[in-house]
Amino acid sequence: MRKQIAAANWKMNCTYAEGEKLLSEVLDAQVALKDHQLAVFAVPFPYLIMANSAVSDSPNYFISAQNCSNKKSGAYTGEVSAVMLDSIGIRYCVIGHSERREYFMEDNAMLAEKLNLCLANKITPIFCCGEALNIREDGTQNSFVEQQLSESLFHLTPEEINKVVIAYEPIWAIGTGKTASSAQAQEMHAHLRSVLAAKYGNNTAEGISILYGGSVKAANAVELFSCPDVDGGLVGGASLNASEFIQIIEALK
Ligand code: PGA
């Protein structure tokens, strides 16, 4: 059965104390998850160790980094490597968020390097893809997203791609309050799965979790997550509010 994931992306928000409180409020709700359901918190680097220890007694709750370097190690001041994340027990990392692509010039080839380093260090990459508004208006979103997948992921073996989580995040829906309709999300997720099936075969494609991201909130999570090809969400703004995010985790049911 495919994994269903409610993933929080805190981005560059929360002080340490605020983050600690937010995480403990969500954990205190003790939303019971089935074996194939996970809650993942992508927290700022300085909070990873604290957060990882906070979830250590909660099965199916995991901590993620929001990024890692495309370099293995060495003279790259300010960078954090996949080896470092592994060394503190971090098992998830968001790769290629549209904000990193846009503000930090991350391209598909660089993201392929990051993916390789995550996989080599037993870290599940949450690989983000998604089109900007002008591409959606041109109607070329399918081929745009297909190219993001093929240039960053398609060098992977079937065994490796099995370990990748994909997050479809239309840029026009991120932080804008404008969610893709569940029909738009389902249509793109089905397209992504067909692209994966064409490359890796049906069985492999059916096993890959594809999350939706872009203004997911408690009020729309149930409908979005009920789409057959939507396996959960990557949640920004609404993940900063404990009661909202608790309801989003509950929406996995
Ligand atoms: P949002 O962000 O939920 O605030 O739209 C989603 C994301 O960027 O991961």
PDB file of C-alpha atoms and ligand atoms in Angstrom:
ATOM      1  CA  MET A   1       0.000   0.000   0.000  1.00  0.00           C
ATOM      2  CA  ARG A   2       1.280   3.486  -0.893  1.00  0.00           C
ATOM      3  CA  LYS A   3       2.395   5.676   1.980  1.00  0.00           C
ATOM      4  CA  GLN A   4       0.098   8.579   2.825  1.00  0.00           C
ATOM      5  CA  ILE A   5       1.973  11.546   4.234  1.00  0.00           C
ATOM      6  CA  ALA A   6       1.020  14.792   5.932  1.00  0.00           C
ATOM      7  CA  ALA A   7       4.215  16.833   5.662  1.00  0.00           C
ATOM      8  CA  ALA A   8       4.675  20.176   7.402  1.00  0.00           C
ATOM      9  CA  ASN A   9       7.046  22.656   5.793  1.00  0.00           C
ATOM     10  CA  TRP A  10       7.823  25.306   8.368  1.00  0.00           C
ATOM     11  CA  LYS A  11      10.087  27.186   5.922  1.00  0.00           C
ATOM     12  CA  MET A  12      11.997  30.040   7.634  1.00  0.00           C
ATOM     13  CA  ASN A  13       9.448  30.482  10.426  1.00  0.00           C
ATOM     14  CA  CYS A  14       9.363  29.981  14.218  1.00  0.00           C
ATOM     15  CA  THR A  15      11.965  30.666  16.861  1.00  0.00           C
ATOM     16  CA  TYR A  16      13.364  27.604  18.620  1.00  0.00           C
ATOM     17  CA  ALA A  17      10.873  27.978  21.497  1.00  0.00           C
ATOM     18  CA  GLU A  18       7.955  28.477  19.112  1.00  0.00           C
ATOM     19  CA  GLY A  19       8.990  25.418  17.112  1.00  0.00           C
ATOM     20  CA  GLU A  20       9.311  23.293  20.222  1.00  0.00           C
ATOM     21  CA  LYS A  21       5.825  24.360  21.371  1.00  0.00           C
ATOM     22  CA  LEU A  22       4.227  23.819  17.948  1.00  0.00           C
ATOM     23  CA  LEU A  23       5.692  20.332  17.615  1.00  0.00           C
ATOM     24  CA  SER A  24       4.699  19.303  21.121  1.00  0.00           C
ATOM     25  CA  GLU A  25       1.141  20.563  20.614  1.00  0.00           C
ATOM     26  CA  VAL A  26       0.791  18.473  17.458  1.00  0.00           C
ATOM     27  CA  LEU A  27       2.355  15.403  19.102  1.00  0.00           C
ATOM     28  CA  ASP A  28       0.176  15.800  22.202  1.00  0.00           C
ATOM     29  CA  ALA A  29      -2.916  15.310  20.026  1.00  0.00           C
ATOM     30  CA  GLN A  30      -1.664  11.741  19.483  1.00  0.00           C
ATOM     31  CA  VAL A  31      -3.451  11.295  16.183  1.00  0.00           C
ATOM     32  CA  ALA A  32      -3.284   7.549  15.711  1.00  0.00           C
ATOM     33  CA  LEU A  33      -1.825   6.684  12.348  1.00  0.00           C
ATOM     34  CA  LYS A  34      -2.082   3.436  10.432  1.00  0.00           C
ATOM     35  CA  ASP A  35       1.098   1.691   9.305  1.00  0.00           C
ATOM     36  CA  HIS A  36       1.101   3.360   5.888  1.00  0.00           C
ATOM     37  CA  GLN A  37       0.357   6.854   7.241  1.00  0.00           C
ATOM     38  CA  LEU A  38       3.093   9.281   8.276  1.00  0.00           C
ATOM     39  CA  ALA A  39       3.392  12.788   9.611  1.00  0.00           C
ATOM     40  CA  VAL A  40       6.642  14.526   8.670  1.00  0.00           C
ATOM     41  CA  PHE A  41       7.904  17.903   9.903  1.00  0.00           C
ATOM     42  CA  ALA A  42      10.406  19.790   7.756  1.00  0.00           C
ATOM     43  CA  VAL A  43      11.972  22.112  10.313  1.00  0.00           C
ATOM     44  CA  PRO A  44      14.862  24.608  10.103  1.00  0.00           C
ATOM     45  CA  PHE A  45      18.348  23.059  10.390  1.00  0.00           C
ATOM     46  CA  PRO A  46      19.112  24.277  13.953  1.00  0.00           C
ATOM     47  CA  TYR A  47      15.979  22.539  15.266  1.00  0.00           C
ATOM     48  CA  LEU A  48      16.533  19.114  13.687  1.00  0.00           C
ATOM     49  CA  ILE A  49      18.078  17.395  16.711  1.00  0.00           C
ATOM     50  CA  MET A  50      15.498  18.770  19.154  1.00  0.00           C
ATOM     51  CA  ALA A  51      12.645  17.821  16.807  1.00  0.00           C
ATOM     52  CA  ASN A  52      14.015  14.349  16.113  1.00  0.00           C
ATOM     53  CA  SER A  53      14.215  13.633  19.808  1.00  0.00           C
ATOM     54  CA  ALA A  54      10.673  15.007  20.336  1.00  0.00           C
ATOM     55  CA  VAL A  55       9.192  12.498  17.836  1.00  0.00           C
ATOM     56  CA  SER A  56      11.305   9.553  18.957  1.00  0.00           C
ATOM     57  CA  ASP A  57       8.457   7.989  20.962  1.00  0.00           C
ATOM     58  CA  SER A  58       5.811   8.595  18.297  1.00  0.00           C
ATOM     59  CA  PRO A  59       5.804   5.878  15.651  1.00  0.00           C
ATOM     60  CA  ASN A  60       5.061   7.184  12.152  1.00  0.00           C
ATOM     61  CA  TYR A  61       6.145  10.730  13.058  1.00  0.00           C
ATOM     62  CA  PHE A  62       9.368  11.851  11.375  1.00  0.00           C
ATOM     63  CA  ILE A  63      11.565  14.906  10.989  1.00  0.00           C
ATOM     64  CA  SER A  64      12.808  16.228   7.667  1.00  0.00           C
ATOM     65  CA  ALA A  65      15.364  18.774   6.562  1.00  0.00           C
ATOM     66  CA  GLN A  66      14.160  21.430   4.131  1.00  0.00           C
ATOM     67  CA  ASN A  67      17.223  21.205   1.898  1.00  0.00           C
ATOM     68  CA  CYS A  68      20.694  19.734   1.652  1.00  0.00           C
ATOM     69  CA  SER A  69      23.821  20.467  -0.347  1.00  0.00           C
ATOM     70  CA  ASN A  70      24.513  19.030  -3.792  1.00  0.00           C
ATOM     71  CA  LYS A  71      28.131  18.584  -2.648  1.00  0.00           C
ATOM     72  CA  LYS A  72      29.368  15.678  -0.605  1.00  0.00           C
ATOM     73  CA  SER A  73      31.654  17.591   1.780  1.00  0.00           C
ATOM     74  CA  GLY A  74      34.415  20.170   1.826  1.00  0.00           C
ATOM     75  CA  ALA A  75      34.905  23.909   1.419  1.00  0.00           C
ATOM     76  CA  TYR A  76      31.269  25.000   0.940  1.00  0.00           C
ATOM     77  CA  THR A  77      30.701  27.494   3.734  1.00  0.00           C
ATOM     78  CA  GLY A  78      27.163  27.513   5.061  1.00  0.00           C
ATOM     79  CA  GLU A  79      26.080  24.284   3.370  1.00  0.00           C
ATOM     80  CA  VAL A  80      24.668  21.205   5.112  1.00  0.00           C
ATOM     81  CA  SER A  81      25.390  17.786   3.610  1.00  0.00           C
ATOM     82  CA  ALA A  82      23.285  14.645   3.390  1.00  0.00           C
ATOM     83  CA  VAL A  83      26.041  12.855   5.351  1.00  0.00           C
ATOM     84  CA  MET A  84      25.549  15.346   8.206  1.00  0.00           C
ATOM     85  CA  LEU A  85      21.776  14.795   8.176  1.00  0.00           C
ATOM     86  CA  ASP A  86      22.280  11.031   8.262  1.00  0.00           C
ATOM     87  CA  SER A  87      24.738  11.412  11.119  1.00  0.00           C
ATOM     88  CA  ILE A  88      22.026  12.970  13.317  1.00  0.00           C
ATOM     89  CA  GLY A  89      19.398  10.428  12.284  1.00  0.00           C
ATOM     90  CA  ILE A  90      17.366  12.512   9.836  1.00  0.00           C
ATOM     91  CA  ARG A  91      15.507  10.285   7.363  1.00  0.00           C
ATOM     92  CA  TYR A  92      13.686  12.815   5.132  1.00  0.00           C
ATOM     93  CA  CYS A  93      14.749  15.880   3.147  1.00  0.00           C
ATOM     94  CA  VAL A  94      12.726  18.241   0.950  1.00  0.00           C
ATOM     95  CA  ILE A  95      14.498  18.666  -2.382  1.00  0.00           C
ATOM     96  CA  GLY A  96      13.808  21.267  -5.057  1.00  0.00           C
ATOM     97  CA  HIS A  97      11.123  23.330  -3.381  1.00  0.00           C
ATOM     98  CA  SER A  98      10.036  26.042  -5.827  1.00  0.00           C
ATOM     99  CA  GLU A  99      11.348  28.714  -3.430  1.00  0.00           C
ATOM    100  CA  ARG A 100      14.824  27.150  -3.652  1.00  0.00           C
ATOM    101  CA  ARG A 101      14.554  26.830  -7.412  1.00  0.00           C
ATOM    102  CA  GLU A 102      13.513  30.484  -7.732  1.00  0.00           C
ATOM    103  CA  TYR A 103      15.557  32.307  -5.064  1.00  0.00           C
ATOM    104  CA  PHE A 104      18.632  30.079  -4.945  1.00  0.00           C
ATOM    105  CA  MET A 105      18.914  29.142  -8.602  1.00  0.00           C
ATOM    106  CA  GLU A 106      18.527  25.405  -8.101  1.00  0.00           C
ATOM    107  CA  ASP A 107      18.104  23.654 -11.438  1.00  0.00           C
ATOM    108  CA  ASN A 108      17.056  20.147 -12.394  1.00  0.00           C
ATOM    109  CA  ALA A 109      20.650  18.909 -12.786  1.00  0.00           C
ATOM    110  CA  MET A 110      21.663  20.204  -9.335  1.00  0.00           C
ATOM    111  CA  LEU A 111      18.573  18.581  -7.833  1.00  0.00           C
ATOM    112  CA  ALA A 112      19.566  15.240  -9.384  1.00  0.00           C
ATOM    113  CA  GLU A 113      22.866  15.510  -7.463  1.00  0.00           C
ATOM    114  CA  LYS A 114      21.013  16.264  -4.216  1.00  0.00           C
ATOM    115  CA  LEU A 115      18.713  13.283  -4.766  1.00  0.00           C
ATOM    116  CA  ASN A 116      21.679  10.981  -5.302  1.00  0.00           C
ATOM    117  CA  LEU A 117      23.304  12.155  -2.077  1.00  0.00           C
ATOM    118  CA  CYS A 118      20.087  11.701  -0.095  1.00  0.00           C
ATOM    119  CA  LEU A 119      19.587   8.177  -1.409  1.00  0.00           C
ATOM    120  CA  ALA A 120      23.220   7.294  -0.774  1.00  0.00           C
ATOM    121  CA  ASN A 121      22.686   8.330   2.845  1.00  0.00           C
ATOM    122  CA  LYS A 122      19.380   6.516   3.480  1.00  0.00           C
ATOM    123  CA  ILE A 123      17.397   9.763   3.380  1.00  0.00           C
ATOM    124  CA  THR A 124      14.017   9.802   1.635  1.00  0.00           C
ATOM    125  CA  PRO A 125      13.896  12.805  -0.669  1.00  0.00           C
ATOM    126  CA  ILE A 126      10.598  14.676  -0.916  1.00  0.00           C
ATOM    127  CA  PHE A 127      11.106  15.920  -4.447  1.00  0.00           C
ATOM    128  CA  CYS A 128       9.066  19.004  -5.360  1.00  0.00           C
ATOM    129  CA  CYS A 129       7.875  19.847  -8.832  1.00  0.00           C
ATOM    130  CA  GLY A 130       5.240  22.209 -10.189  1.00  0.00           C
ATOM    131  CA  GLU A 131       4.566  24.929 -12.711  1.00  0.00           C
ATOM    132  CA  ALA A 132       4.295  28.714 -12.472  1.00  0.00           C
ATOM    133  CA  LEU A 133       1.080  30.548 -13.337  1.00  0.00           C
ATOM    134  CA  ASN A 134       2.168  31.543 -16.869  1.00  0.00           C
ATOM    135  CA  ILE A 135       2.831  27.906 -17.729  1.00  0.00           C
ATOM    136  CA  ARG A 136      -0.583  26.866 -16.407  1.00  0.00           C
ATOM    137  CA  GLU A 137      -2.161  29.664 -18.459  1.00  0.00           C
ATOM    138  CA  ASP A 138      -0.323  28.459 -21.573  1.00  0.00           C
ATOM    139  CA  GLY A 139      -1.658  24.962 -20.894  1.00  0.00           C
ATOM    140  CA  THR A 140       1.840  23.431 -21.008  1.00  0.00           C
ATOM    141  CA  GLN A 141       1.990  22.329 -17.356  1.00  0.00           C
ATOM    142  CA  ASN A 142       2.032  18.603 -18.136  1.00  0.00           C
ATOM    143  CA  SER A 143       5.143  18.703 -20.295  1.00  0.00           C
ATOM    144  CA  PHE A 144       6.832  21.207 -17.955  1.00  0.00           C
ATOM    145  CA  VAL A 145       6.443  18.971 -14.925  1.00  0.00           C
ATOM    146  CA  GLU A 146       7.355  15.901 -16.953  1.00  0.00           C
ATOM    147  CA  GLN A 147      10.659  17.564 -17.828  1.00  0.00           C
ATOM    148  CA  GLN A 148      11.338  18.344 -14.148  1.00  0.00           C
ATOM    149  CA  LEU A 149      10.873  14.652 -13.377  1.00  0.00           C
ATOM    150  CA  SER A 150      12.887  13.351 -16.291  1.00  0.00           C
ATOM    151  CA  GLU A 151      15.861  15.678 -15.730  1.00  0.00           C
ATOM    152  CA  SER A 152      16.084  15.144 -11.966  1.00  0.00           C
ATOM    153  CA  LEU A 153      14.770  11.624 -11.382  1.00  0.00           C
ATOM    154  CA  PHE A 154      14.948   9.444 -14.446  1.00  0.00           C
ATOM    155  CA  HIS A 155      18.577   8.439 -13.997  1.00  0.00           C
ATOM    156  CA  LEU A 156      17.434   6.503 -10.895  1.00  0.00           C
ATOM    157  CA  THR A 157      16.913   2.741 -10.955  1.00  0.00           C
ATOM    158  CA  PRO A 158      13.398   1.405 -10.196  1.00  0.00           C
ATOM    159  CA  GLU A 159      14.667   0.393  -6.757  1.00  0.00           C
ATOM    160  CA  GLU A 160      15.885   3.958  -6.104  1.00  0.00           C
ATOM    161  CA  ILE A 161      12.807   5.767  -7.409  1.00  0.00           C
ATOM    162  CA  ASN A 162      10.739   3.608  -5.082  1.00  0.00           C
ATOM    163  CA  LYS A 163      12.371   5.476  -2.207  1.00  0.00           C
ATOM    164  CA  VAL A 164      11.458   8.932  -3.514  1.00  0.00           C
ATOM    165  CA  VAL A 165       8.352  10.855  -2.461  1.00  0.00           C
ATOM    166  CA  ILE A 166       7.103  13.362  -5.030  1.00  0.00           C
ATOM    167  CA  ALA A 167       5.316  16.582  -4.097  1.00  0.00           C
ATOM    168  CA  TYR A 168       3.367  18.367  -6.833  1.00  0.00           C
ATOM    169  CA  GLU A 169       3.208  22.026  -5.865  1.00  0.00           C
ATOM    170  CA  PRO A 170       1.796  24.408  -8.459  1.00  0.00           C
ATOM    171  CA  ILE A 171       3.650  27.659  -7.750  1.00  0.00           C
ATOM    172  CA  TRP A 172       0.492  29.712  -8.290  1.00  0.00           C
ATOM    173  CA  ALA A 173      -1.090  27.917  -5.339  1.00  0.00           C
ATOM    174  CA  ILE A 174       1.781  28.265  -2.840  1.00  0.00           C
ATOM    175  CA  GLY A 175       1.119  30.742  -0.057  1.00  0.00           C
ATOM    176  CA  THR A 176      -1.529  32.445  -2.176  1.00  0.00           C
ATOM    177  CA  GLY A 177      -4.623  30.953  -0.584  1.00  0.00           C
ATOM    178  CA  LYS A 178      -5.467  29.755  -4.111  1.00  0.00           C
ATOM    179  CA  THR A 179      -5.604  25.960  -3.956  1.00  0.00           C
ATOM    180  CA  ALA A 180      -5.710  23.812  -7.047  1.00  0.00           C
ATOM    181  CA  SER A 181      -9.161  22.266  -7.199  1.00  0.00           C
ATOM    182  CA  SER A 182      -9.231  18.609  -6.284  1.00  0.00           C
ATOM    183  CA  ALA A 183      -9.953  17.902  -9.976  1.00  0.00           C
ATOM    184  CA  GLN A 184      -6.851  19.852 -11.062  1.00  0.00           C
ATOM    185  CA  ALA A 185      -4.726  18.097  -8.440  1.00  0.00           C
ATOM    186  CA  GLN A 186      -6.028  14.645  -9.383  1.00  0.00           C
ATOM    187  CA  GLU A 187      -5.492  15.324 -13.096  1.00  0.00           C
ATOM    188  CA  MET A 188      -1.850  16.300 -12.606  1.00  0.00           C
ATOM    189  CA  HIS A 189      -1.145  13.502 -10.116  1.00  0.00           C
ATOM    190  CA  ALA A 190      -2.577  10.949 -12.549  1.00  0.00           C
ATOM    191  CA  HIS A 191      -0.404  12.473 -15.285  1.00  0.00           C
ATOM    192  CA  LEU A 192       2.703  12.233 -13.095  1.00  0.00           C
ATOM    193  CA  ARG A 193       1.911   8.627 -12.278  1.00  0.00           C
ATOM    194  CA  SER A 194       1.467   7.815 -15.977  1.00  0.00           C
ATOM    195  CA  VAL A 195       4.839   9.448 -16.729  1.00  0.00           C
ATOM    196  CA  LEU A 196       6.408   7.318 -13.982  1.00  0.00           C
ATOM    197  CA  ALA A 197       4.644   4.215 -15.342  1.00  0.00           C
ATOM    198  CA  ALA A 198       5.924   4.852 -18.874  1.00  0.00           C
ATOM    199  CA  LYS A 199       9.484   5.003 -17.556  1.00  0.00           C
ATOM    200  CA  TYR A 200       9.420   2.441 -14.718  1.00  0.00           C
ATOM    201  CA  GLY A 201       6.326   0.292 -15.315  1.00  0.00           C
ATOM    202  CA  ASN A 202       2.939   0.253 -13.617  1.00  0.00           C
ATOM    203  CA  ASN A 203       3.926  -1.596 -10.478  1.00  0.00           C
ATOM    204  CA  THR A 204       6.675   0.844  -9.572  1.00  0.00           C
ATOM    205  CA  ALA A 205       4.540   3.889 -10.426  1.00  0.00           C
ATOM    206  CA  GLU A 206       1.669   2.597  -8.296  1.00  0.00           C
ATOM    207  CA  GLY A 207       3.975   2.404  -5.282  1.00  0.00           C
ATOM    208  CA  ILE A 208       5.236   6.005  -5.387  1.00  0.00           C
ATOM    209  CA  SER A 209       3.569   8.530  -3.062  1.00  0.00           C
ATOM    210  CA  ILE A 210       2.659  11.829  -4.718  1.00  0.00           C
ATOM    211  CA  LEU A 211       1.767  14.639  -2.304  1.00  0.00           C
ATOM    212  CA  TYR A 212      -0.089  17.805  -3.225  1.00  0.00           C
ATOM    213  CA  GLY A 213       1.164  21.168  -1.962  1.00  0.00           C
ATOM    214  CA  GLY A 214      -0.210  24.675  -2.296  1.00  0.00           C
ATOM    215  CA  SER A 215      -2.539  26.270   0.260  1.00  0.00           C
ATOM    216  CA  VAL A 216      -3.573  22.955   1.829  1.00  0.00           C
ATOM    217  CA  LYS A 217      -5.545  23.656   5.001  1.00  0.00           C
ATOM    218  CA  ALA A 218      -7.883  21.825   7.353  1.00  0.00           C
ATOM    219  CA  ALA A 219     -10.876  22.979   5.305  1.00  0.00           C
ATOM    220  CA  ASN A 220      -9.714  21.428   2.001  1.00  0.00           C
ATOM    221  CA  ALA A 221      -7.475  18.534   3.110  1.00  0.00           C
ATOM    222  CA  VAL A 222     -10.194  15.876   3.292  1.00  0.00           C
ATOM    223  CA  GLU A 223     -11.351  16.575  -0.255  1.00  0.00           C
ATOM    224  CA  LEU A 224      -7.828  16.775  -1.705  1.00  0.00           C
ATOM    225  CA  PHE A 225      -6.612  13.639   0.077  1.00  0.00           C
ATOM    226  CA  SER A 226      -9.644  11.681  -1.095  1.00  0.00           C
ATOM    227  CA  CYS A 227      -8.467  11.925  -4.731  1.00  0.00           C
ATOM    228  CA  PRO A 228      -7.194   8.495  -5.799  1.00  0.00           C
ATOM    229  CA  ASP A 229      -3.732   9.729  -6.850  1.00  0.00           C
ATOM    230  CA  VAL A 230      -3.214  12.267  -4.058  1.00  0.00           C
ATOM    231  CA  ASP A 231      -1.301  10.570  -1.244  1.00  0.00           C
ATOM    232  CA  GLY A 232      -1.241  13.436   1.245  1.00  0.00           C
ATOM    233  CA  GLY A 233       0.082  16.962   1.327  1.00  0.00           C
ATOM    234  CA  LEU A 234       3.095  19.201   1.771  1.00  0.00           C
ATOM    235  CA  VAL A 235       1.768  22.024   3.899  1.00  0.00           C
ATOM    236  CA  GLY A 236       3.337  25.427   4.489  1.00  0.00           C
ATOM    237  CA  GLY A 237       1.275  28.156   6.169  1.00  0.00           C
ATOM    238  CA  ALA A 238      -1.320  25.861   7.764  1.00  0.00           C
ATOM    239  CA  SER A 239       1.390  23.700   9.339  1.00  0.00           C
ATOM    240  CA  LEU A 240       2.377  26.612  11.588  1.00  0.00           C
ATOM    241  CA  ASN A 241      -0.926  26.330  13.434  1.00  0.00           C
ATOM    242  CA  ALA A 242      -1.125  23.225  15.633  1.00  0.00           C
ATOM    243  CA  SER A 243      -4.869  22.690  15.440  1.00  0.00           C
ATOM    244  CA  GLU A 244      -4.899  23.178  11.646  1.00  0.00           C
ATOM    245  CA  PHE A 245      -2.079  20.707  11.138  1.00  0.00           C
ATOM    246  CA  ILE A 246      -3.612  18.160  13.524  1.00  0.00           C
ATOM    247  CA  GLN A 247      -6.776  18.234  11.396  1.00  0.00           C
ATOM    248  CA  ILE A 248      -4.660  17.822   8.249  1.00  0.00           C
ATOM    249  CA  ILE A 249      -3.016  14.717   9.733  1.00  0.00           C
ATOM    250  CA  GLU A 250      -6.474  13.416  10.618  1.00  0.00           C
ATOM    251  CA  ALA A 251      -7.554  14.001   7.019  1.00  0.00           C
ATOM    252  CA  LEU A 252      -5.253  11.141   5.940  1.00  0.00           C
ATOM    253  CA  LYS A 253      -7.924   8.706   7.100  1.00  0.00           C
TER     254      LYS A 253
HETATM  255  P1  PGA B   1       1.543  26.760   1.501  1.00  0.00           P
HETATM  256  O1  PGA B   1       3.012  26.233   1.122  1.00  0.00           O
HETATM  257  O2  PGA B   1       0.818  25.603   2.132  1.00  0.00           O
HETATM  258  O3  PGA B   1       1.757  27.892   2.444  1.00  0.00           O
HETATM  259  O4  PGA B   1       0.891  27.172   0.214  1.00  0.00           O
HETATM  260  C1  PGA B   1       3.205  24.940   0.616  1.00  0.00           C
HETATM  261  C2  PGA B   1       4.670  24.727   0.334  1.00  0.00           C
HETATM  262  O5  PGA B   1       5.320  25.655  -0.168  1.00  0.00           O
HETATM  263  O6  PGA B   1       5.234  23.654   0.617  1.00  0.00           O
END
